[in-house]
PDB file of C-alpha atoms in Angstrom:
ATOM      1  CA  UNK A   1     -79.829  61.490 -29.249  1.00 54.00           C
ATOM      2  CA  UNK A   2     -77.683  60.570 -32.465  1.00 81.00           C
ATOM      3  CA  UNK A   3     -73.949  60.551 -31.653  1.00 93.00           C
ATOM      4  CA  UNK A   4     -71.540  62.796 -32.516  1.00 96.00           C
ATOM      5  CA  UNK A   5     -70.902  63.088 -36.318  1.00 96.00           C
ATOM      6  CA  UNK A   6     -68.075  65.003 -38.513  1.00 97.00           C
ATOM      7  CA  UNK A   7     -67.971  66.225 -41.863  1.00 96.00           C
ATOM      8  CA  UNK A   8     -66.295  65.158 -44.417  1.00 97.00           C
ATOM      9  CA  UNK A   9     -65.572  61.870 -43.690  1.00 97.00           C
ATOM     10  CA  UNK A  10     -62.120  62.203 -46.264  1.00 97.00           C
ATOM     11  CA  UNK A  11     -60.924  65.252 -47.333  1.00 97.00           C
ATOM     12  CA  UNK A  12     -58.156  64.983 -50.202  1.00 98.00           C
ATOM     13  CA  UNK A  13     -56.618  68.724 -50.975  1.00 97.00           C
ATOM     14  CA  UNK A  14     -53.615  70.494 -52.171  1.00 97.00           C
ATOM     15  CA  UNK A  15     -50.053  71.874 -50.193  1.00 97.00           C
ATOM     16  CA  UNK A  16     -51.315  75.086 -49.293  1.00 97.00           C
ATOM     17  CA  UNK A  17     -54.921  75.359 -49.524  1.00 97.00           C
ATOM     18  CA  UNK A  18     -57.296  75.733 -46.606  1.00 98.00           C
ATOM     19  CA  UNK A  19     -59.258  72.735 -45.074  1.00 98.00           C
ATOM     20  CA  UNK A  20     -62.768  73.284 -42.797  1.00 98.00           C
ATOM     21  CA  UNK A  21     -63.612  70.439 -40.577  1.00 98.00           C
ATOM     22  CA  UNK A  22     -66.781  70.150 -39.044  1.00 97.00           C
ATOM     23  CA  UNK A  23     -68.432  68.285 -35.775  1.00 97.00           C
ATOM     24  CA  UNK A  24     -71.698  68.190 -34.344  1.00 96.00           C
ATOM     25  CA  UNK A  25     -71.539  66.766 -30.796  1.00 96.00           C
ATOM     26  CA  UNK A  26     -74.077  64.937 -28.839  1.00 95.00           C
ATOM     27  CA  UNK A  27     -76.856  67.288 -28.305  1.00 92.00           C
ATOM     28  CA  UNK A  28     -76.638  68.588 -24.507  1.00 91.00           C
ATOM     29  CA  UNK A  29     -72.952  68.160 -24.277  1.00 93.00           C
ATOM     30  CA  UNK A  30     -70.846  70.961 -23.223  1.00 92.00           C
ATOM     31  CA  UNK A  31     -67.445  69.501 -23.473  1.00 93.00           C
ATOM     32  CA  UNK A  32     -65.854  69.417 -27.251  1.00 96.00           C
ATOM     33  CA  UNK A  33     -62.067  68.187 -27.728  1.00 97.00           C
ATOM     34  CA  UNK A  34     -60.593  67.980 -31.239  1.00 98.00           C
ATOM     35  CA  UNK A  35     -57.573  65.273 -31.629  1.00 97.00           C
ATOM     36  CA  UNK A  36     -55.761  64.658 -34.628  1.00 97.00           C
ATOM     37  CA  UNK A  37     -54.175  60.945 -34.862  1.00 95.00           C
ATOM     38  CA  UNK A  38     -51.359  60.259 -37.602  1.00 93.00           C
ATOM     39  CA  UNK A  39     -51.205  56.937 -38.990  1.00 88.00           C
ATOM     40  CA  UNK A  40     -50.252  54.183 -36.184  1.00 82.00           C
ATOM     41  CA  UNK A  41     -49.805  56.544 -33.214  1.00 85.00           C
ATOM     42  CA  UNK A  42     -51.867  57.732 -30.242  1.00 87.00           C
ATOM     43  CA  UNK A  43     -54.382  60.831 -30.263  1.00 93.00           C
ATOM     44  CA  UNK A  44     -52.755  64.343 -30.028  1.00 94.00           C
ATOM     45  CA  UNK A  45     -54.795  66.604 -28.516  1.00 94.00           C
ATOM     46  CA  UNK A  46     -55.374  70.066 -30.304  1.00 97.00           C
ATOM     47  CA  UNK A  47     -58.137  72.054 -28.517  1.00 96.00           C
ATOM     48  CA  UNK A  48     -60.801  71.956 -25.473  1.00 94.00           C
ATOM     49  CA  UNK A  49     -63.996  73.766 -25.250  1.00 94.00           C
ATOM     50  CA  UNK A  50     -66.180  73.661 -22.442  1.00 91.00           C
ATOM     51  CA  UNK A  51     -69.658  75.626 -22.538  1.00 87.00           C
ATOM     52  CA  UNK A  52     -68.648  79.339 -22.724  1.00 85.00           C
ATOM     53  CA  UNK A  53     -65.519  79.230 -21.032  1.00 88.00           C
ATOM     54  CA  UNK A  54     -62.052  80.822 -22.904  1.00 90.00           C
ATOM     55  CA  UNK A  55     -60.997  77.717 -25.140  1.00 92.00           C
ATOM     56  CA  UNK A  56     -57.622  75.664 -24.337  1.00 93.00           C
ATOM     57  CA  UNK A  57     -55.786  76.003 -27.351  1.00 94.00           C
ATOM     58  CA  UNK A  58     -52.877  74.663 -25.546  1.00 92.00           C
ATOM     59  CA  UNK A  59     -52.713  71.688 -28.404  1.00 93.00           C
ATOM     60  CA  UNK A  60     -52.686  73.731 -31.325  1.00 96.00           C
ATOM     61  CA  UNK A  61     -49.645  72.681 -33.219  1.00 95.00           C
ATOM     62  CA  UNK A  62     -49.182  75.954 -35.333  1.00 95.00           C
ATOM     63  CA  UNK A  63     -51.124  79.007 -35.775  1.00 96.00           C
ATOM     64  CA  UNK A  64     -52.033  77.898 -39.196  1.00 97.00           C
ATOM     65  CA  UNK A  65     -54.593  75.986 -36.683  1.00 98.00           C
ATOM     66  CA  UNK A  66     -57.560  77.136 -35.289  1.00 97.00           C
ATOM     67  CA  UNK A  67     -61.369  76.338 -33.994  1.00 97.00           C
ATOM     68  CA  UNK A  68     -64.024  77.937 -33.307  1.00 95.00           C
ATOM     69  CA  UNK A  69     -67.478  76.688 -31.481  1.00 95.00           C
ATOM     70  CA  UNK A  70     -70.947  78.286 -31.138  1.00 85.00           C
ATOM     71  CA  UNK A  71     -72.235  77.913 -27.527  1.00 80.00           C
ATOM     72  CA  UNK A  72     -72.674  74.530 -27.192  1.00 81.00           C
ATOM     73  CA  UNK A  73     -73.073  72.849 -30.633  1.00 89.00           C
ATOM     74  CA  UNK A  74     -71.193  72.611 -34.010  1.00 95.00           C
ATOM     75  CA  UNK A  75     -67.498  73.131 -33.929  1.00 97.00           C
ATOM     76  CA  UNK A  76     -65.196  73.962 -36.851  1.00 97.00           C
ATOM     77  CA  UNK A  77     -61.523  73.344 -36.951  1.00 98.00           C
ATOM     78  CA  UNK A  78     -59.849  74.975 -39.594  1.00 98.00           C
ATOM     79  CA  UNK A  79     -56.381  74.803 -41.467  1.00 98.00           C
ATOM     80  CA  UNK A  80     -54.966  77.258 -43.143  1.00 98.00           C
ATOM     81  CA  UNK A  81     -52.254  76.643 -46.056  1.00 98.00           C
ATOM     82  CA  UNK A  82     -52.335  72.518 -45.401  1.00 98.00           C
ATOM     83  CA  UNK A  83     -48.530  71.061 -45.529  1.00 97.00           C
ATOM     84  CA  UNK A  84     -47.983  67.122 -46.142  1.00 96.00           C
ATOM     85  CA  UNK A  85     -47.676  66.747 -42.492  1.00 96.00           C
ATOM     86  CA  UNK A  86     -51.329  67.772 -41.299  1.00 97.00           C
ATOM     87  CA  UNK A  87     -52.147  64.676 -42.970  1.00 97.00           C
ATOM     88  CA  UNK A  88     -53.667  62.346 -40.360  1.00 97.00           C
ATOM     89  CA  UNK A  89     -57.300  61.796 -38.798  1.00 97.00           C
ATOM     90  CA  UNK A  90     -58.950  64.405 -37.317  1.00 98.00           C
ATOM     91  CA  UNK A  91     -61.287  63.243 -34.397  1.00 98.00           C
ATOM     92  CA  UNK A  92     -64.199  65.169 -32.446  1.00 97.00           C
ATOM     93  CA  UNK A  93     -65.560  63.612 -29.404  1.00 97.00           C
ATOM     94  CA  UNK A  94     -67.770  64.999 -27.307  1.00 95.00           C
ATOM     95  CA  UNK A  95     -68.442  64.830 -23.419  1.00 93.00           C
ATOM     96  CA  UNK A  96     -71.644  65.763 -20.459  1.00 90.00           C
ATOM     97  CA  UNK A  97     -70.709  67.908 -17.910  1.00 85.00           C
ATOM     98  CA  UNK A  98     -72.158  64.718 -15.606  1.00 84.00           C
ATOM     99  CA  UNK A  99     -69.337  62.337 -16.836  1.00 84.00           C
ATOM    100  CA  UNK A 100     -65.822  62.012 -18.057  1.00 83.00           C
ATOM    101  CA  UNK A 101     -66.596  59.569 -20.551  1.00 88.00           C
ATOM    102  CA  UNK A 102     -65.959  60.737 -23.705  1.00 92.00           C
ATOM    103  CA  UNK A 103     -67.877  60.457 -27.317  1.00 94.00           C
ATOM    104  CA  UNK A 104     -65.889  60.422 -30.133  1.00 96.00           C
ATOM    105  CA  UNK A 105     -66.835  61.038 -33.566  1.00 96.00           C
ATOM    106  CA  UNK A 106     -66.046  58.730 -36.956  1.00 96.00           C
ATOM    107  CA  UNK A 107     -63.033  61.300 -37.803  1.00 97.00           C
ATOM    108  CA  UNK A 108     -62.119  63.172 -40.643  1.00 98.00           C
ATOM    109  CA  UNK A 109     -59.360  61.690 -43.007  1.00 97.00           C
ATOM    110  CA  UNK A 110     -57.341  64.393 -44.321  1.00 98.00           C
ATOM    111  CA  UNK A 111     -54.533  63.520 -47.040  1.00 97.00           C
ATOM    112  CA  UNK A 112     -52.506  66.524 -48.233  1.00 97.00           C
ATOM    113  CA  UNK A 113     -50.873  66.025 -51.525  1.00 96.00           C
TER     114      UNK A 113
ATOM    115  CA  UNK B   1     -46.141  67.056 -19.235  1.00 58.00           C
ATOM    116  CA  UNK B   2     -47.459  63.622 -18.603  1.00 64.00           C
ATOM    117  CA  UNK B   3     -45.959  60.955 -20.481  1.00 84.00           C
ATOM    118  CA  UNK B   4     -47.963  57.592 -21.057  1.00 90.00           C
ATOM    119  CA  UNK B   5     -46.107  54.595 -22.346  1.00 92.00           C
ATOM    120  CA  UNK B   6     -47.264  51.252 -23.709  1.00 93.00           C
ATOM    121  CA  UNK B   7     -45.586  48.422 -25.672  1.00 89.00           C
ATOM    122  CA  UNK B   8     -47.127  48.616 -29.268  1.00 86.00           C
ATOM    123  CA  UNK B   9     -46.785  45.054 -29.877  1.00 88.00           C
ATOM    124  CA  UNK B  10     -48.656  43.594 -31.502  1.00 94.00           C
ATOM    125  CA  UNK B  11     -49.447  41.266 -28.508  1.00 95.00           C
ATOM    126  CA  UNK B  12     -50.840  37.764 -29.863  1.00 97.00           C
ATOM    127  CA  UNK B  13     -52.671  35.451 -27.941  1.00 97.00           C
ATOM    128  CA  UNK B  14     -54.951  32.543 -28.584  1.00 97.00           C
ATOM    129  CA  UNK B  15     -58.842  32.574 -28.431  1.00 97.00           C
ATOM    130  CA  UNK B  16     -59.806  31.815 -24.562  1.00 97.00           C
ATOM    131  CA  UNK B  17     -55.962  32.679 -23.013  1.00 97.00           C
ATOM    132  CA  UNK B  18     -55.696  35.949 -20.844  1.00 97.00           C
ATOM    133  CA  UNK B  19     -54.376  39.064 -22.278  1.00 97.00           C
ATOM    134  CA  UNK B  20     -52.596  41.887 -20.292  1.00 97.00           C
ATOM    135  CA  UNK B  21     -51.856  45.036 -21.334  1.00 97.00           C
ATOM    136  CA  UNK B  22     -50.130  47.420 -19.278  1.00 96.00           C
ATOM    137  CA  UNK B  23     -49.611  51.406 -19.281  1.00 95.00           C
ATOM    138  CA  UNK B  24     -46.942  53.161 -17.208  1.00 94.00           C
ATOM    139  CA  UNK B  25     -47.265  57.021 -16.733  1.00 92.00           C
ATOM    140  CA  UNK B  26     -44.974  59.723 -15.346  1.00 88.00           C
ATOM    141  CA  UNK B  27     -47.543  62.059 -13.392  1.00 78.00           C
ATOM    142  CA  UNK B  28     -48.189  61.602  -9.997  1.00 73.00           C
ATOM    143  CA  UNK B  29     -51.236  64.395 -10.048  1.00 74.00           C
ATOM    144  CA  UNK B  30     -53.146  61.786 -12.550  1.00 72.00           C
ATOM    145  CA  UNK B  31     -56.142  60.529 -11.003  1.00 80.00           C
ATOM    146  CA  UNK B  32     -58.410  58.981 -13.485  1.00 89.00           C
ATOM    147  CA  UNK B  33     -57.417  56.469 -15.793  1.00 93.00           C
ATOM    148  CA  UNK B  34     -59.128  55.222 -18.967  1.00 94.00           C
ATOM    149  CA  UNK B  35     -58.936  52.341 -21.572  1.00 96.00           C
ATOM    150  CA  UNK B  36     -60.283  52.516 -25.029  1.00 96.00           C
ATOM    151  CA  UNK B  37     -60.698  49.988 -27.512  1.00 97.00           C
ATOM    152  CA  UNK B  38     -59.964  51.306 -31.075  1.00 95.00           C
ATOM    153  CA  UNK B  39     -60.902  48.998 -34.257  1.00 96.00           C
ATOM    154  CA  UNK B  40     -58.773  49.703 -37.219  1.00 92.00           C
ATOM    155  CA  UNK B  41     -60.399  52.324 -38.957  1.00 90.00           C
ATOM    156  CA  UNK B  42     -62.710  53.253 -36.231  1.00 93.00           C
ATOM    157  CA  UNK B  43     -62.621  56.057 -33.391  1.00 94.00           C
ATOM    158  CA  UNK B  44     -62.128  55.063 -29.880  1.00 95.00           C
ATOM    159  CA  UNK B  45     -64.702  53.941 -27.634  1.00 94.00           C
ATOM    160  CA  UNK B  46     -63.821  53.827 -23.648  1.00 94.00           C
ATOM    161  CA  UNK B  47     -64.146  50.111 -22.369  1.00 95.00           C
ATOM    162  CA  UNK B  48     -63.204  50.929 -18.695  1.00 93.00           C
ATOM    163  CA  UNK B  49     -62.381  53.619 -16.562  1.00 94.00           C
ATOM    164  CA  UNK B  50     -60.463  53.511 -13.125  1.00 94.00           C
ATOM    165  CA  UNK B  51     -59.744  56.163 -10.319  1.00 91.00           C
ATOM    166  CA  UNK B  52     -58.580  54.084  -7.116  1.00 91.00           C
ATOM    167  CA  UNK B  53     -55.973  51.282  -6.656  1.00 93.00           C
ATOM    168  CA  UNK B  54     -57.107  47.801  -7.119  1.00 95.00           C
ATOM    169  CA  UNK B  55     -58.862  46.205  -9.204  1.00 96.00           C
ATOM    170  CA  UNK B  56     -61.901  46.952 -10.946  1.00 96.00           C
ATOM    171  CA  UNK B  57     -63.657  43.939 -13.232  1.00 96.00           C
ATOM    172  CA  UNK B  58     -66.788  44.360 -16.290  1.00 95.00           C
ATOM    173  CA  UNK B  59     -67.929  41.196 -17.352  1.00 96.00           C
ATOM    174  CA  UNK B  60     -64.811  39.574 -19.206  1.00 97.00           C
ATOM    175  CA  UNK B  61     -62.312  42.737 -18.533  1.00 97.00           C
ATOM    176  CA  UNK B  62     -60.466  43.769 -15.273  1.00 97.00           C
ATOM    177  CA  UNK B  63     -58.418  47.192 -14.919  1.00 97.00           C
ATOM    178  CA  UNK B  64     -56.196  47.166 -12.601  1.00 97.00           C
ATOM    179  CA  UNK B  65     -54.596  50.870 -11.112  1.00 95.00           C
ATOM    180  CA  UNK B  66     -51.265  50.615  -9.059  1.00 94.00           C
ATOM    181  CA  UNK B  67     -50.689  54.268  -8.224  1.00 91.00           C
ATOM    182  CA  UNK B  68     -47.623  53.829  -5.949  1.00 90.00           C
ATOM    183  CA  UNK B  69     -45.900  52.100  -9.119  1.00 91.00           C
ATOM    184  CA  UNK B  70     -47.366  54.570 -11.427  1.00 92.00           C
ATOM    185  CA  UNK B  71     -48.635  51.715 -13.933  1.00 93.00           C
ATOM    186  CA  UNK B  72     -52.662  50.987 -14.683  1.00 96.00           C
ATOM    187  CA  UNK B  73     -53.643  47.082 -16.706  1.00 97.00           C
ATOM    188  CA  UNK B  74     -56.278  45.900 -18.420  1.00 97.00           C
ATOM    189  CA  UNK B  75     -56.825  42.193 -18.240  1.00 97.00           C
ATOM    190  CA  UNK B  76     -59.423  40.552 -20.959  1.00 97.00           C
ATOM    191  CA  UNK B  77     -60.301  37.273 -19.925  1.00 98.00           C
ATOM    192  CA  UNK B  78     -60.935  34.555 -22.262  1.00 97.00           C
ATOM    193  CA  UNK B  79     -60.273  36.933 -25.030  1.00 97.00           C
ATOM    194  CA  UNK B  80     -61.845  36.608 -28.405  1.00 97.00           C
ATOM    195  CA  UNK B  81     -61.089  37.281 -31.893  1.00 97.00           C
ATOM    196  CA  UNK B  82     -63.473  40.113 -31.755  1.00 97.00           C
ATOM    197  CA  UNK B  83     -61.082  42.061 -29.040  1.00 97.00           C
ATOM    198  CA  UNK B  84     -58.458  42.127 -31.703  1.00 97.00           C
ATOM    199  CA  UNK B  85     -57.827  45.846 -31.949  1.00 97.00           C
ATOM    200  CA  UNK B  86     -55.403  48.400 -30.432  1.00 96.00           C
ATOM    201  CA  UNK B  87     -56.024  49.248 -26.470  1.00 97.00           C
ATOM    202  CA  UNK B  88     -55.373  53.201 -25.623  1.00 95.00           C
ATOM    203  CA  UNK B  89     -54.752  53.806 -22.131  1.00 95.00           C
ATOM    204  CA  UNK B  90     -55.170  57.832 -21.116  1.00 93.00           C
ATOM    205  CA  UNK B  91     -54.739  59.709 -18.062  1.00 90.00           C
ATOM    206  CA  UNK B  92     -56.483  63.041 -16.563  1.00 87.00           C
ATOM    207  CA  UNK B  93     -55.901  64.851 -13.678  1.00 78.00           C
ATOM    208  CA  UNK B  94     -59.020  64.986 -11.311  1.00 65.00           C
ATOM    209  CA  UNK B  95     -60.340  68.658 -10.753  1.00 62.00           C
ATOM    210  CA  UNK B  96     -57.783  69.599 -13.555  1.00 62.00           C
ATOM    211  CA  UNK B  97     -57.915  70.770 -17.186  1.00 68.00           C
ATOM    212  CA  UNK B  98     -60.050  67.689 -17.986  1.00 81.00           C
ATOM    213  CA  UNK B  99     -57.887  67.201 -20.701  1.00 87.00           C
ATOM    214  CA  UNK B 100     -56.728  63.787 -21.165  1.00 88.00           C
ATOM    215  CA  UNK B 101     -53.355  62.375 -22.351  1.00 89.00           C
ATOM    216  CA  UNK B 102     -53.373  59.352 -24.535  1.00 92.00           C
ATOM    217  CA  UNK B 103     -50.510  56.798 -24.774  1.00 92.00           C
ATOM    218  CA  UNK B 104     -50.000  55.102 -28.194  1.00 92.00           C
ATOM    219  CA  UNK B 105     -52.023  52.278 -27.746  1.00 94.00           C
ATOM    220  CA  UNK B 106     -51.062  48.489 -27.666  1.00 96.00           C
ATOM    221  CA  UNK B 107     -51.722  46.114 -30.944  1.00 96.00           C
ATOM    222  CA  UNK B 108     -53.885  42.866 -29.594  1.00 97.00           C
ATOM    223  CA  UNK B 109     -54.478  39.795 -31.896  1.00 97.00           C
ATOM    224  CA  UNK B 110     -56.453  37.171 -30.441  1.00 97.00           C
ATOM    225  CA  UNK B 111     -55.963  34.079 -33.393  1.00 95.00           C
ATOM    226  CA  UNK B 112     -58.235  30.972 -33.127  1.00 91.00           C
TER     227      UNK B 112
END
């Protein structure tokens, strides 16, 4: 099917608001990772779901971050009171349970002012 | 904690030459091994993966996996302007946490 896709594709808010990121993966895909990639460096990983299995949160910089997924579709990440630094790109990919190739979504630009 | 390290360049090299880029890592328990091809302003996409020592060539790229020496290459023959972008190499431990760890990537400009 389609590929994965995220939502917004830029987000501009304020210091201390909340942000909601969304990702649909690739439909039949059971693995979800969310990355976040600030300008010029590598991906940081931030969280790994995998069908119904206990997330690994194990990337999650701060508690102000945190994700949620519904069986084996849409994922949200969410951040709670934004700082300058959470500005970066925020990518979903997706992966089959049959491979360890992974699908990655267009990102989400997120500036904080 | 795995570390991967790559040179960030940029690396230049004229249309048709060779270009090598290279990826040293600190975890012996890594198993598979994985380039991606970034465009600016684009996600990743992988290009080549690689789980046993030696060589492994697709079409006009070659990765090579030295596991003794703890260092994994990808080789892009008679490179183009079109494989200008920045080359991720990432790591993942077989039977692990299938949870990958990127290096920073490697700057490539291939001028005509």
């Amino acid at each position: 099917g389609a590929g994965v896709s995220q939502s917004p594709s830029n987000k501009v808010t304020e210091k201390g608001k909340d942000v909601e990121l969304r990702c649909d993966p690739i439909s039949g895909h059971t693995a979800l990772y969310w990355y976040r990639q600030r300008l010029g460096q590598g991906l940081e990983f931030l969280i790994y779901f995998q069908g119904n299995s206990a997330p690994d949160k194990s990337g999650l910089p701060s508690d102000r971050f945190s994700a949620e997924r519904t069986g084996e579709s849409v994922s949200t990440l969410t951040i709670q009171r934004t700082q300058q630094e959470d500005s970066a790109v925020y990518l979903c990919a997706s992966r089959s349970a049959f491979s360890e190739t992974q699908y990655f979504g267009p990102g989400t630009r997120l500036l904080v002012l | 904690q795995k570390e991967v390290e790559q040179n960030s360049g940029p690396l230049s090299v004229p249309e048709g030459a060779i270009a090598s880029l290279n990826c040293t890592y600190s975890d012996r328990v890594s198993q598979s091994f994985f380039w991606y091809r970034q465009y600016s302003g684009k996600s990743p996409e992988l290009i080549m993966s690689i789980y046993s020592n030696g060589d492994k060539e697709d079409g006009r790229f070659t990765a090579q996996l030295n596991k003794a020496s703890q260092y994994v290459s990808l080789l892009i023959r008679d490179s183009q302007p079109s494989d200008s972008a920045t080359y991720l190499c990432a790591l993942e431990a077989t039977g692990g946490s299938y949870i990958p760890t990127f290096g920073r990537g490697t700057s490539l400009i291939v001028h005509p």
